[in-house]
Tab-separated table of C-alpha atoms in Angstrom:
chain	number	residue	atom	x	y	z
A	1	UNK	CA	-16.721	-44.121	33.549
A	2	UNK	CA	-14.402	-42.147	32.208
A	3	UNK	CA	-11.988	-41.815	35.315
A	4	UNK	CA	-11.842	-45.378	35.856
A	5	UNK	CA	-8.275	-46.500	36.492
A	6	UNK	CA	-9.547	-50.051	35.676
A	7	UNK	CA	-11.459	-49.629	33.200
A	8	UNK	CA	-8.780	-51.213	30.480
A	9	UNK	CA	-8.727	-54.054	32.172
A	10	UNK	CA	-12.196	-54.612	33.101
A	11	UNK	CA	-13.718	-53.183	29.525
A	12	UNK	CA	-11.240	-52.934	26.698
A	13	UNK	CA	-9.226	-56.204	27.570
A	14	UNK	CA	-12.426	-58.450	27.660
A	15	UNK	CA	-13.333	-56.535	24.689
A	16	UNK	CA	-10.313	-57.370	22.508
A	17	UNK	CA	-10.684	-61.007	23.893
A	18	UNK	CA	-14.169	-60.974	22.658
A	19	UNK	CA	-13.101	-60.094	19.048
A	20	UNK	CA	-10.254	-62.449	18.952
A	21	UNK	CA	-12.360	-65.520	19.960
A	22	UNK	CA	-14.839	-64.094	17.459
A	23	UNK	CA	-12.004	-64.290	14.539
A	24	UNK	CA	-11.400	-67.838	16.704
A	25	UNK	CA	-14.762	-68.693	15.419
A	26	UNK	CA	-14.620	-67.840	12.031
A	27	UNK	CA	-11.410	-70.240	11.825
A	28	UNK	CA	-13.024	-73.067	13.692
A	29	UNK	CA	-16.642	-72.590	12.034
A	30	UNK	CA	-16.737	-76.475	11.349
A	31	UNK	CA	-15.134	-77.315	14.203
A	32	UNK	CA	-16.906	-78.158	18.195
A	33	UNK	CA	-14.111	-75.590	19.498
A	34	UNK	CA	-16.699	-73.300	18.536
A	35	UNK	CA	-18.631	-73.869	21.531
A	36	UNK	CA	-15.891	-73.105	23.623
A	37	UNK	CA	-15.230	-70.012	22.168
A	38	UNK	CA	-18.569	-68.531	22.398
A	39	UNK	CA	-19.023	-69.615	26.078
A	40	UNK	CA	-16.311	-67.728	26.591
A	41	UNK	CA	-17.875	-64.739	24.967
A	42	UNK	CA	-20.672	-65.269	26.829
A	43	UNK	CA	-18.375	-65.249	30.186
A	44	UNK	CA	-16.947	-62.066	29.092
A	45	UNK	CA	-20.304	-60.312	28.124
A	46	UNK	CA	-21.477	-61.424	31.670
A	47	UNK	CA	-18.129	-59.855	33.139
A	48	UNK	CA	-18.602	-56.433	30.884
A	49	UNK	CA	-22.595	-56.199	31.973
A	50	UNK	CA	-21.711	-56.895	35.645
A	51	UNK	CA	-19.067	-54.454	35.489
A	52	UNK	CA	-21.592	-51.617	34.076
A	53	UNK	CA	-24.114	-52.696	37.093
A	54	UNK	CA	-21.179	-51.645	39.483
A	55	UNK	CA	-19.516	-48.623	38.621
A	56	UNK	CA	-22.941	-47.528	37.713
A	57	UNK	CA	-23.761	-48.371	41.547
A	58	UNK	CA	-22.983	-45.132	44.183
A	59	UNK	CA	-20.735	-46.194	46.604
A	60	UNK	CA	-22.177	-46.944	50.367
A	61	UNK	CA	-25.628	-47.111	49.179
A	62	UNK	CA	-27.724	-50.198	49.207
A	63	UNK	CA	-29.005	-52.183	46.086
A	64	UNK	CA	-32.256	-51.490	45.349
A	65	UNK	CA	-33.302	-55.569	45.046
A	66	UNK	CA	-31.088	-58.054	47.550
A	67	UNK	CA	-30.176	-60.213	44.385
A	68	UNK	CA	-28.116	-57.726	43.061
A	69	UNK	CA	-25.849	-58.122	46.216
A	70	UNK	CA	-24.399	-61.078	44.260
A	71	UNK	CA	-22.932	-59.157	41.694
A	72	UNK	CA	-19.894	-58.521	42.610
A	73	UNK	CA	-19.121	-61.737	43.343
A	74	UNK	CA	-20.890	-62.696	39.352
A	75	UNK	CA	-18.773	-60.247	37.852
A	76	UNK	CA	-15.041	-62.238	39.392
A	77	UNK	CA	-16.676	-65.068	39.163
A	78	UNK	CA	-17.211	-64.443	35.514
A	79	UNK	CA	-13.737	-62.157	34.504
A	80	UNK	CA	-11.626	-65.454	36.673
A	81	UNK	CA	-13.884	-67.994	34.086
A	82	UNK	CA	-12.781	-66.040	31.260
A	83	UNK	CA	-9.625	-65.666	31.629
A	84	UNK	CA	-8.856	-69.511	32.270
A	85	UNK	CA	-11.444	-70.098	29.408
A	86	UNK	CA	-9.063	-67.610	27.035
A	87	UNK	CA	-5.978	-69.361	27.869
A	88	UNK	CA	-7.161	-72.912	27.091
A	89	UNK	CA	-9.329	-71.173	23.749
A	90	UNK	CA	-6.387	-69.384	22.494
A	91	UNK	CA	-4.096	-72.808	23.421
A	92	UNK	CA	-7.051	-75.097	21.335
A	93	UNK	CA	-7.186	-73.039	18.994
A	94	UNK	CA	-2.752	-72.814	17.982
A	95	UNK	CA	-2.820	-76.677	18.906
A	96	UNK	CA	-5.289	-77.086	16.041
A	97	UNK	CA	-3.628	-74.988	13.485
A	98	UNK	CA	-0.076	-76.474	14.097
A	99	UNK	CA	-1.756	-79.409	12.042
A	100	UNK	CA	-1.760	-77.601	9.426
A	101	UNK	CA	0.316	-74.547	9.655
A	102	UNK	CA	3.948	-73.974	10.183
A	103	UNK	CA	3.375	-70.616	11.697
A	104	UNK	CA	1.695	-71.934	14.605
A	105	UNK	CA	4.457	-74.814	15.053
A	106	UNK	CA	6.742	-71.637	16.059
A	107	UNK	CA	4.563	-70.256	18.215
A	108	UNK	CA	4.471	-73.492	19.741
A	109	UNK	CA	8.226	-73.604	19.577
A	110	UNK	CA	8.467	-70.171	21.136
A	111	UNK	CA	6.128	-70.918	24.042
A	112	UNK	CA	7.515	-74.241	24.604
A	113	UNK	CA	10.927	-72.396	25.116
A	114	UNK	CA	9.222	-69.340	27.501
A	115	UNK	CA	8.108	-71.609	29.719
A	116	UNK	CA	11.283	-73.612	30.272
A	117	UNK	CA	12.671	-70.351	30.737
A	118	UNK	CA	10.531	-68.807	33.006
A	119	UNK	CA	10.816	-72.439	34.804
A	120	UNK	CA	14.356	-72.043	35.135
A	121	UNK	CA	13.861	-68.066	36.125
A	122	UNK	CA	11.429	-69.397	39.203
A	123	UNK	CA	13.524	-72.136	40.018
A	124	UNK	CA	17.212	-70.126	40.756
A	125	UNK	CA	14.600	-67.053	41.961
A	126	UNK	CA	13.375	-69.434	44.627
A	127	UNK	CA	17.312	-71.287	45.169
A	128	UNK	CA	18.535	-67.298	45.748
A	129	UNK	CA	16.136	-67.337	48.022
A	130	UNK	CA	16.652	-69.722	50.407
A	131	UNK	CA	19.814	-69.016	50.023
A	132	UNK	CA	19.660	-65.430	51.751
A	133	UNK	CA	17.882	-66.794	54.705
A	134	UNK	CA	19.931	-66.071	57.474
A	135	UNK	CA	19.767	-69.457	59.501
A	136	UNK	CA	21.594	-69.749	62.321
């Protein structure tokens, strides 16, 4: 495991995510966003365990039971779930505090500002583009 070239995103990442939605949770205790949160633990969990079952695996060989042929497919299944789950968490979750807290009114700011940027970026990126085709 330890020559993975992956293995920060497929362990450590998911495993930071996991104890910010858990600090999520403590925030949002009285709250339904809970839920969310911890299905997205659970998504992550299912991503980590499924990601132990395969580089545990030797390469070429058969699984032992034909079940576990779907693993693969469980563990992007479950890392793709995640990840949208953490973006709309981590949004909830700011959205909720800017209520009450000026802090997350700037992050709001701040994002609100990267994305028109990174609009604008996309937008001359693709104009330049089509601008370099050579029709004739």
């Amino acid at each position: 495991m330890a020559d993975d070239s992956f293995i920060v995103g497929r362990l450590y990442a998911p495993l930071a995510m996991i104890a910010l939605l858990g600090i999520m949770i403590y925030f949002h205790r009285h709250k339904s966003f809970k839920y969310l949160y911890m299905f997205n633990i659970f998504c992550y969990m299912v991503a980590i365990f499924s990601y132990f079952i395969l580089i545990n695996h030797p390469v070429g060989e058969k699984f032992p039971n034909p079940l576990m042929a779907a693993i693969p497919f469980v563990w992007v299944i479950a890392i793709f779930e995640a990840c949208l789950l953490s973006i709309l968490s981590v949004s909830f979750f700011v959205f909720e505090e800017a209520q009450r807290h000026l802090w997350a009114k700037i992050v709001i700011g701040i994002a609100a500002v990267s994305l028109v940027l990174c609009g604008i970026g996309i937008a001359a990126w693709v104009v330049l583009g089509i601008l370099s085709l050579n029709s004739g």
